[in-house]
Tab-separated table of C-alpha atoms in Angstrom:
chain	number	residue	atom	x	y	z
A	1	UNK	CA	-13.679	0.414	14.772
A	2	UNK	CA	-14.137	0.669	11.205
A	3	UNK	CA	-16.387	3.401	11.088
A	4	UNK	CA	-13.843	5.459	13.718
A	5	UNK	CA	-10.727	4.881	11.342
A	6	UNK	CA	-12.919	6.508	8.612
A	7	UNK	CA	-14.021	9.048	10.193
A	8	UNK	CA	-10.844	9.822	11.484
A	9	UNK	CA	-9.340	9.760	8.019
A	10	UNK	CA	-12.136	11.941	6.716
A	11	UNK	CA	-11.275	14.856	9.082
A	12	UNK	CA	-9.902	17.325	6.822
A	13	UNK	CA	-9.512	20.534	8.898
A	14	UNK	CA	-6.774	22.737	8.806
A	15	UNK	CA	-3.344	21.968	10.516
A	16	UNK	CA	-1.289	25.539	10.045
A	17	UNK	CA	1.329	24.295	12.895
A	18	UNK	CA	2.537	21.431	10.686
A	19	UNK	CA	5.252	22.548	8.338
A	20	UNK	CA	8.347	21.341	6.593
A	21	UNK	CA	9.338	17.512	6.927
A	22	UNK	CA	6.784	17.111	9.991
A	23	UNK	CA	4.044	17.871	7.340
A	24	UNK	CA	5.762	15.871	4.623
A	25	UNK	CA	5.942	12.593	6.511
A	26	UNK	CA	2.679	13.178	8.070
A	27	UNK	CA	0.879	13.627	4.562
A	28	UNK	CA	2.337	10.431	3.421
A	29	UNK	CA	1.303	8.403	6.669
A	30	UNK	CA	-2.084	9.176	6.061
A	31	UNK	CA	-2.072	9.248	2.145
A	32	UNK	CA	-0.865	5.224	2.713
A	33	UNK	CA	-3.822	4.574	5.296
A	34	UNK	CA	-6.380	6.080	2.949
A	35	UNK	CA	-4.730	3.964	-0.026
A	36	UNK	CA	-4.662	0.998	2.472
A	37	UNK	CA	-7.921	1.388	3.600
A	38	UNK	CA	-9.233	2.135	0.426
A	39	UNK	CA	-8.112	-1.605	-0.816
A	40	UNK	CA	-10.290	-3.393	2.319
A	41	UNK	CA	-11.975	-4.992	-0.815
A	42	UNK	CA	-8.971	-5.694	-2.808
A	43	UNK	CA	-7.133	-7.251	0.807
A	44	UNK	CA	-10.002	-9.131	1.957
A	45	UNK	CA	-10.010	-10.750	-1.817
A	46	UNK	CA	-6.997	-11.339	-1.946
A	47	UNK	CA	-6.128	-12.695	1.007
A	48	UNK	CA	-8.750	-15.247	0.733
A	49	UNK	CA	-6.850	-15.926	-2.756
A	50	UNK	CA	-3.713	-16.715	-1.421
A	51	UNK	CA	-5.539	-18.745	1.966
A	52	UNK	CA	-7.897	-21.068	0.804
A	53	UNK	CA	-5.248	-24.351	-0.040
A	54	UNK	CA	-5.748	-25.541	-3.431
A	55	UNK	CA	-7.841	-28.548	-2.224
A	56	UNK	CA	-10.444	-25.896	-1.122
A	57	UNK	CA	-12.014	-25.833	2.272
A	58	UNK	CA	-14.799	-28.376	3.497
A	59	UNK	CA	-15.035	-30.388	0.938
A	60	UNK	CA	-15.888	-27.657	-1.552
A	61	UNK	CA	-13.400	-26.818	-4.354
A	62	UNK	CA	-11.165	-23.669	-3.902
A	63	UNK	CA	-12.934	-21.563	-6.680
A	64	UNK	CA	-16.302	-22.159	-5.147
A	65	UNK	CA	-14.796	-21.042	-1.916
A	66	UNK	CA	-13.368	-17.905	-2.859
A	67	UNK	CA	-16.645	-16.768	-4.443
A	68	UNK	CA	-18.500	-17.517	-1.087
A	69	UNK	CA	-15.447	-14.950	0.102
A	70	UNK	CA	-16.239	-12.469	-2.239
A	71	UNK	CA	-19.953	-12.425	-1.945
A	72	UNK	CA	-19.537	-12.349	1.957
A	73	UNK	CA	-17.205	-9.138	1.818
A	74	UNK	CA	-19.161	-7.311	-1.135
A	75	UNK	CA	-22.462	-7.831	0.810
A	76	UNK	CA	-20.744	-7.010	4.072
A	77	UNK	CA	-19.652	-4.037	2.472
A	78	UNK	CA	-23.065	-3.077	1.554
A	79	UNK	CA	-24.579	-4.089	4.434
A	80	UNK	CA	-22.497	-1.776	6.783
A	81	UNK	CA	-22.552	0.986	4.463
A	82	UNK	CA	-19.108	1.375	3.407
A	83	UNK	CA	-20.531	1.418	0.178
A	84	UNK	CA	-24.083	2.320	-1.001
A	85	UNK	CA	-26.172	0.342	-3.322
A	86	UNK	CA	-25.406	2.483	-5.981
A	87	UNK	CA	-21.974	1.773	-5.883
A	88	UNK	CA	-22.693	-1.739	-5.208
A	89	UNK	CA	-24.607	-1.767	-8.889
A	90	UNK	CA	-21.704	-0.355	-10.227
A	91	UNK	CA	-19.142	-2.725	-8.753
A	92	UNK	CA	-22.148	-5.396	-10.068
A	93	UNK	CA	-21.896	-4.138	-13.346
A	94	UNK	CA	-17.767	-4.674	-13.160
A	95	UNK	CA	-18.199	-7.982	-12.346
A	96	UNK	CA	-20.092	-8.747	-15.699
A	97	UNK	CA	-18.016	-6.844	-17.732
A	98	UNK	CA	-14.870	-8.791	-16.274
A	99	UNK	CA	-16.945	-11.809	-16.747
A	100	UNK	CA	-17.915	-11.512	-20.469
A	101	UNK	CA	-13.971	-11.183	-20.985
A	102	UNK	CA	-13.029	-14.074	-19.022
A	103	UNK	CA	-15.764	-16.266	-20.898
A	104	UNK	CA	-14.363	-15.322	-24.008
A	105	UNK	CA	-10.799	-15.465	-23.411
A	106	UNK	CA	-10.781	-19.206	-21.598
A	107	UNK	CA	-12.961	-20.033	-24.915
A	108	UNK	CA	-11.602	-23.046	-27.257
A	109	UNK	CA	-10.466	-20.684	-29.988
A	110	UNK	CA	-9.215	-18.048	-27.934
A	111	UNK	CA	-7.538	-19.848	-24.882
A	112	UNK	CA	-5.440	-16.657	-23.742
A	113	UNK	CA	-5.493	-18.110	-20.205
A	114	UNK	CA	-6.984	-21.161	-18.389
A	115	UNK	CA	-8.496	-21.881	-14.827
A	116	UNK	CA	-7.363	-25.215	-14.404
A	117	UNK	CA	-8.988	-26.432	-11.094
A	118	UNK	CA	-12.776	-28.200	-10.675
A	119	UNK	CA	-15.711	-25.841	-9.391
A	120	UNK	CA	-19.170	-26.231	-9.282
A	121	UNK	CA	-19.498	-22.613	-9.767
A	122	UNK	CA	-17.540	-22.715	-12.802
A	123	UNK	CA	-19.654	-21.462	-16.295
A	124	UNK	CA	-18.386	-22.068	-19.835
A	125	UNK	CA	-14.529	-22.438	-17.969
A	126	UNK	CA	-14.895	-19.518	-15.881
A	127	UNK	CA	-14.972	-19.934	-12.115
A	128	UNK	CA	-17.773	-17.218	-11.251
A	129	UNK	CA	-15.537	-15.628	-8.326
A	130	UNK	CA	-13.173	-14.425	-11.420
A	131	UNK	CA	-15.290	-11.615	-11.927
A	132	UNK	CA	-14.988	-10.069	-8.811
A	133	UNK	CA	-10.997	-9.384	-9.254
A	134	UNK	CA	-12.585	-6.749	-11.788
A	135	UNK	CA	-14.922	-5.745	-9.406
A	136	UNK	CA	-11.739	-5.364	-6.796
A	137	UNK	CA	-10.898	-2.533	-9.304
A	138	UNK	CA	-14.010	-0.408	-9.465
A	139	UNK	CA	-14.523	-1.030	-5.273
A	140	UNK	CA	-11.040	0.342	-4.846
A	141	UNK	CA	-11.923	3.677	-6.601
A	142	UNK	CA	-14.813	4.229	-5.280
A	143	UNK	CA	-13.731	4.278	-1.908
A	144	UNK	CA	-10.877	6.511	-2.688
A	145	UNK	CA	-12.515	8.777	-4.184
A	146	UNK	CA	-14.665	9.318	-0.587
A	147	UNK	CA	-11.550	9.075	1.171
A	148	UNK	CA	-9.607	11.316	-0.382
A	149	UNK	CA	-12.002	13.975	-0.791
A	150	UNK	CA	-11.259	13.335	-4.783
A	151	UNK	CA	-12.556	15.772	-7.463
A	152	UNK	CA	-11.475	16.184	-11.439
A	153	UNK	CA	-10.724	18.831	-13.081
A	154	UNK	CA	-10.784	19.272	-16.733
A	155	UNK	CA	-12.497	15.992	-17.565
A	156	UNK	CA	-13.393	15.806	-21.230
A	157	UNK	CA	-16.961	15.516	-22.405
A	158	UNK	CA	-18.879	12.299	-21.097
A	159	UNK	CA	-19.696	10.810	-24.469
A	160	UNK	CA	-15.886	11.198	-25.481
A	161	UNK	CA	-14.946	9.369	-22.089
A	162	UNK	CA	-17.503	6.702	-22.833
A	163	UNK	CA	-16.430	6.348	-26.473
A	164	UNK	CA	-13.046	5.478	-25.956
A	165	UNK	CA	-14.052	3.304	-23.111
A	166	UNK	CA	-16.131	1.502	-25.103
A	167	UNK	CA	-13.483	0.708	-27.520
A	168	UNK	CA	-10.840	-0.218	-24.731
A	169	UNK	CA	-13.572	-3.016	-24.228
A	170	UNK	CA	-14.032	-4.399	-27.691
A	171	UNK	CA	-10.098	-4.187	-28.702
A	172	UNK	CA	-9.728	-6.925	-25.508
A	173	UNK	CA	-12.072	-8.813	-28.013
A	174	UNK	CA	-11.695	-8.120	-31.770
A	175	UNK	CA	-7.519	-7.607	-31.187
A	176	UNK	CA	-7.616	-11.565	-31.904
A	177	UNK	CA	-9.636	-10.998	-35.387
A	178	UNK	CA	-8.364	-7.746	-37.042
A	179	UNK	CA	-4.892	-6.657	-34.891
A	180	UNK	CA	-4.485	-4.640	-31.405
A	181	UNK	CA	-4.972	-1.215	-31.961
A	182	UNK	CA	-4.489	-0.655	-27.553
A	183	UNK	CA	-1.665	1.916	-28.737
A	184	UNK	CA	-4.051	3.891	-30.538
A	185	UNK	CA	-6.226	3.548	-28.016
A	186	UNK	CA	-3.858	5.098	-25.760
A	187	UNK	CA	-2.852	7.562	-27.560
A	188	UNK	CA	-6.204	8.697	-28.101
A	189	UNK	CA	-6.640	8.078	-24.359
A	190	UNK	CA	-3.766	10.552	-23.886
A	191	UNK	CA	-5.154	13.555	-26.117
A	192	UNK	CA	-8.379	13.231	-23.832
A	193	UNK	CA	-7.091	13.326	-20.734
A	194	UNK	CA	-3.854	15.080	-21.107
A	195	UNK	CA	-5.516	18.609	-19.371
A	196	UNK	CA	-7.199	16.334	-16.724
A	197	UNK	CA	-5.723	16.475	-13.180
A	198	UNK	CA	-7.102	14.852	-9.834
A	199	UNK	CA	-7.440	17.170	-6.688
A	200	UNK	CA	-6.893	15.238	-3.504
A	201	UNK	CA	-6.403	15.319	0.171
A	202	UNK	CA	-3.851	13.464	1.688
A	203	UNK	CA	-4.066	14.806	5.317
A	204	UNK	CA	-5.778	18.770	5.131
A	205	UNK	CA	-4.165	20.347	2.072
A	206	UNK	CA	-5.302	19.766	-1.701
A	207	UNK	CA	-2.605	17.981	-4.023
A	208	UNK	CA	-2.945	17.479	-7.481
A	209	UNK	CA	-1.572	14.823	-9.912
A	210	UNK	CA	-2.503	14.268	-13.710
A	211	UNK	CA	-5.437	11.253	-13.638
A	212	UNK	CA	-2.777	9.797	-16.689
A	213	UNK	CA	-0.258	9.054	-13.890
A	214	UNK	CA	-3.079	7.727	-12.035
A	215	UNK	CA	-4.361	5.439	-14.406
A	216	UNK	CA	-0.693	4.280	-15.010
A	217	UNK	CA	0.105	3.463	-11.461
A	218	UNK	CA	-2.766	1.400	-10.612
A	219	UNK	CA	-2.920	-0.811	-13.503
A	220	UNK	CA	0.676	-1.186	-12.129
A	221	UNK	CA	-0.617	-2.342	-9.199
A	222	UNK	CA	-3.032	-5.224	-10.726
A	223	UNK	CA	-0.330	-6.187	-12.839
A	224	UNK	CA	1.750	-7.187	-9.217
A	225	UNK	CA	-1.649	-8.744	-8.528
A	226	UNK	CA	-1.764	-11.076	-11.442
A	227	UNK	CA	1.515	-11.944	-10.827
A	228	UNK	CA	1.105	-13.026	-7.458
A	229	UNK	CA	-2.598	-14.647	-8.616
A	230	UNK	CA	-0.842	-16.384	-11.113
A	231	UNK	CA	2.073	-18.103	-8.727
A	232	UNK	CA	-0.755	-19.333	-6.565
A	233	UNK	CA	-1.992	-20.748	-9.586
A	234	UNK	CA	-5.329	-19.364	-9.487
A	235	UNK	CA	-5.158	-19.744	-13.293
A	236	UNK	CA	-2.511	-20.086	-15.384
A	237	UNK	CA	-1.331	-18.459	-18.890
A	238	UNK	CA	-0.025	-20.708	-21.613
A	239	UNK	CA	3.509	-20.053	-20.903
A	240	UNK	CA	3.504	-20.821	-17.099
A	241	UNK	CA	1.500	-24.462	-17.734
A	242	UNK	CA	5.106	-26.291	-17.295
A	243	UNK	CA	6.950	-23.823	-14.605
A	244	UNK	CA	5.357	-20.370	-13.465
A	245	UNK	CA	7.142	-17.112	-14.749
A	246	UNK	CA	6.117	-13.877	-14.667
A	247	UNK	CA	3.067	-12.099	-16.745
A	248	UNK	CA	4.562	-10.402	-19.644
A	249	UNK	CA	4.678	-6.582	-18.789
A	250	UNK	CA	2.951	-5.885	-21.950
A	251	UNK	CA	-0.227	-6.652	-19.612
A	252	UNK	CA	0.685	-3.400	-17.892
A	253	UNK	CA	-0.530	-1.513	-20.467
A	254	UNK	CA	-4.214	-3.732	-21.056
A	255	UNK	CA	-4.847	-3.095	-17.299
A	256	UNK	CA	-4.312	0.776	-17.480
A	257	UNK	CA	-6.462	0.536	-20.378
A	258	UNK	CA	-8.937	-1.480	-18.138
A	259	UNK	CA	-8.630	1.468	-15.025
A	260	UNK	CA	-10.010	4.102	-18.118
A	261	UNK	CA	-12.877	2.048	-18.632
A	262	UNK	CA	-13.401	1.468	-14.832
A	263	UNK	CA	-12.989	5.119	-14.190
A	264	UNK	CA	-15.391	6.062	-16.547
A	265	UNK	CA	-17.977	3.965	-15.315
A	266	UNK	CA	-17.516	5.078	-11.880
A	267	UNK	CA	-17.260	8.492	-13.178
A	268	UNK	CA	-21.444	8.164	-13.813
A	269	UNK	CA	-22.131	7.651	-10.448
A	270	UNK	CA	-24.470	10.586	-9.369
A	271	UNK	CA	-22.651	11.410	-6.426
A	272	UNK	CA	-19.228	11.059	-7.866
A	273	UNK	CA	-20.472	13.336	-11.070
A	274	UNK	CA	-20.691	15.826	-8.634
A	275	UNK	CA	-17.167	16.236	-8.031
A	276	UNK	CA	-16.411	16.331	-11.826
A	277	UNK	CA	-15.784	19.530	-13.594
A	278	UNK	CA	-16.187	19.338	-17.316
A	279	UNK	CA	-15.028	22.077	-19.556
A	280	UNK	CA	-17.596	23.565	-21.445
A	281	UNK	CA	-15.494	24.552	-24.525
């Protein structure tokens, strides 16, 4: 059924009777079924998130369920080809990156946020599932980027994408020692990616958008996430230990940080590269 949704969605031939409103409300039908289906990775998660009762299921603790859930849909994934096993190293390599954070931010001196339930699968405070609402991210893009036929267009240099990247990554680290330099960051994020614009299909007709907007709107999106993560109490910042409230919007701006450095690793994959024009002056 899967498969006949996708290929359904994938059919991009021409449709020169469609015109006007028809066409309008058409094209955003099926640009919210590609976004929807896109996020089978991000639902499935998810919805195991907000499921599995606190007390966990079977006598194993909720954390240690919810990574059983997020191996069985990753591998599932894999297994029925919705994603390849490059991507699947890719999404792997997320899920350490997103790891190595959460270790250091649970840490004793750092103690940005806690996870506050018991789990056998739970390393130096960090329930292993965590790293897999990181992965959530990179799954997300690569499917749309197969969905929507995606392709870039004026993306700068590779070892300028990677730098900045790279830096996104350590400011979530050194910010604590020597100040948060994330609006630099940006800016600089915004000089290199100011020309860059993503081509897209919708329904049978290319659409463009600048990849800034892009990055902005879906670390809007994980922001709603944490939120609703954080409600459920799947962990807990310091200021909701007493009574929940919600994540500073300030974290809007880490998580569209987090999308660039996503992006750019997907941006690698050979496939995907393909699909990438880079200027060559």
């Amino acid at each position: 059924m899967l498969a006949a949704l996708d290929l359904h969605l994938l059919d991009h031939s021409d449709r020169p009777g469609l015109r006007g409103w028809p066409r309008f409300v058409r094209e955003f039908l099926y640009f919210g079924l590609k976004e929807a289906r896109a996020c089978l990775f991000v639902a499935l998660f998810f919805s195991a998130v907000l499921l599995v009762p606190r007390a966990g299921l079977l006598g194993l603790p909720r954390y240690d369920v919810l990574l059983v859930a997020a191996l069985a849909i990753q591998l599932g994934m894999a297994w029925s080809g919705l994603e390849t096993w490059d991507e699947l190293k890719a999404v792997s390599l997320f899920h350490a990156v997103g790891f190595g954070l959460e270790v250091f931010k649970v840490s004793g001196a750092i103690q940005s946020w806690s996870y506050p339930d018991f789990a056998y699968t739970k390393l130096w405070g960090v329930p292993l599932f965590s790293g897999f609402m990181y992965a959530a991210v990179g799954s997300y893009i690569i499917q749309a980027w197969r969905l929507f036929d995606l392709r870039i267009r004026h993306h700068p240099p590779y070892w300028m994408a990677v730098l900045i990247a790279v830096l996104i990554y350590v400011n979530f680290f050194t910010h604590h020692y020597i100040g948060d330099y994330r609006w630099y960051l940006a800016a600089c994020a915004l000089g290199l990616y100011a020309r860059t614009t993503v081509v897209f299909r919708p329904l049978d007709r290319e659409r463009r958008m600048p990849v800034l907007l892009a990055f902005v709107l879906i670390g809007f999106f994980i922001w709603l996430a944490e939120n609703l993560s954080t409600f459920w109490g799947v962990w807990r910042y310091p200021n909701q230990l007493g009574a929940w409230s919600a994540v500073h919007v300030n974290k809007w701006s880490s998580w569209s940080l987090l999308v660039v450095m996503t992006f750019t690793i997907v941006a690698h994959l050979k496939h995907i590269k393909a699909s990438i024009h880079v200027p060559e002056h």
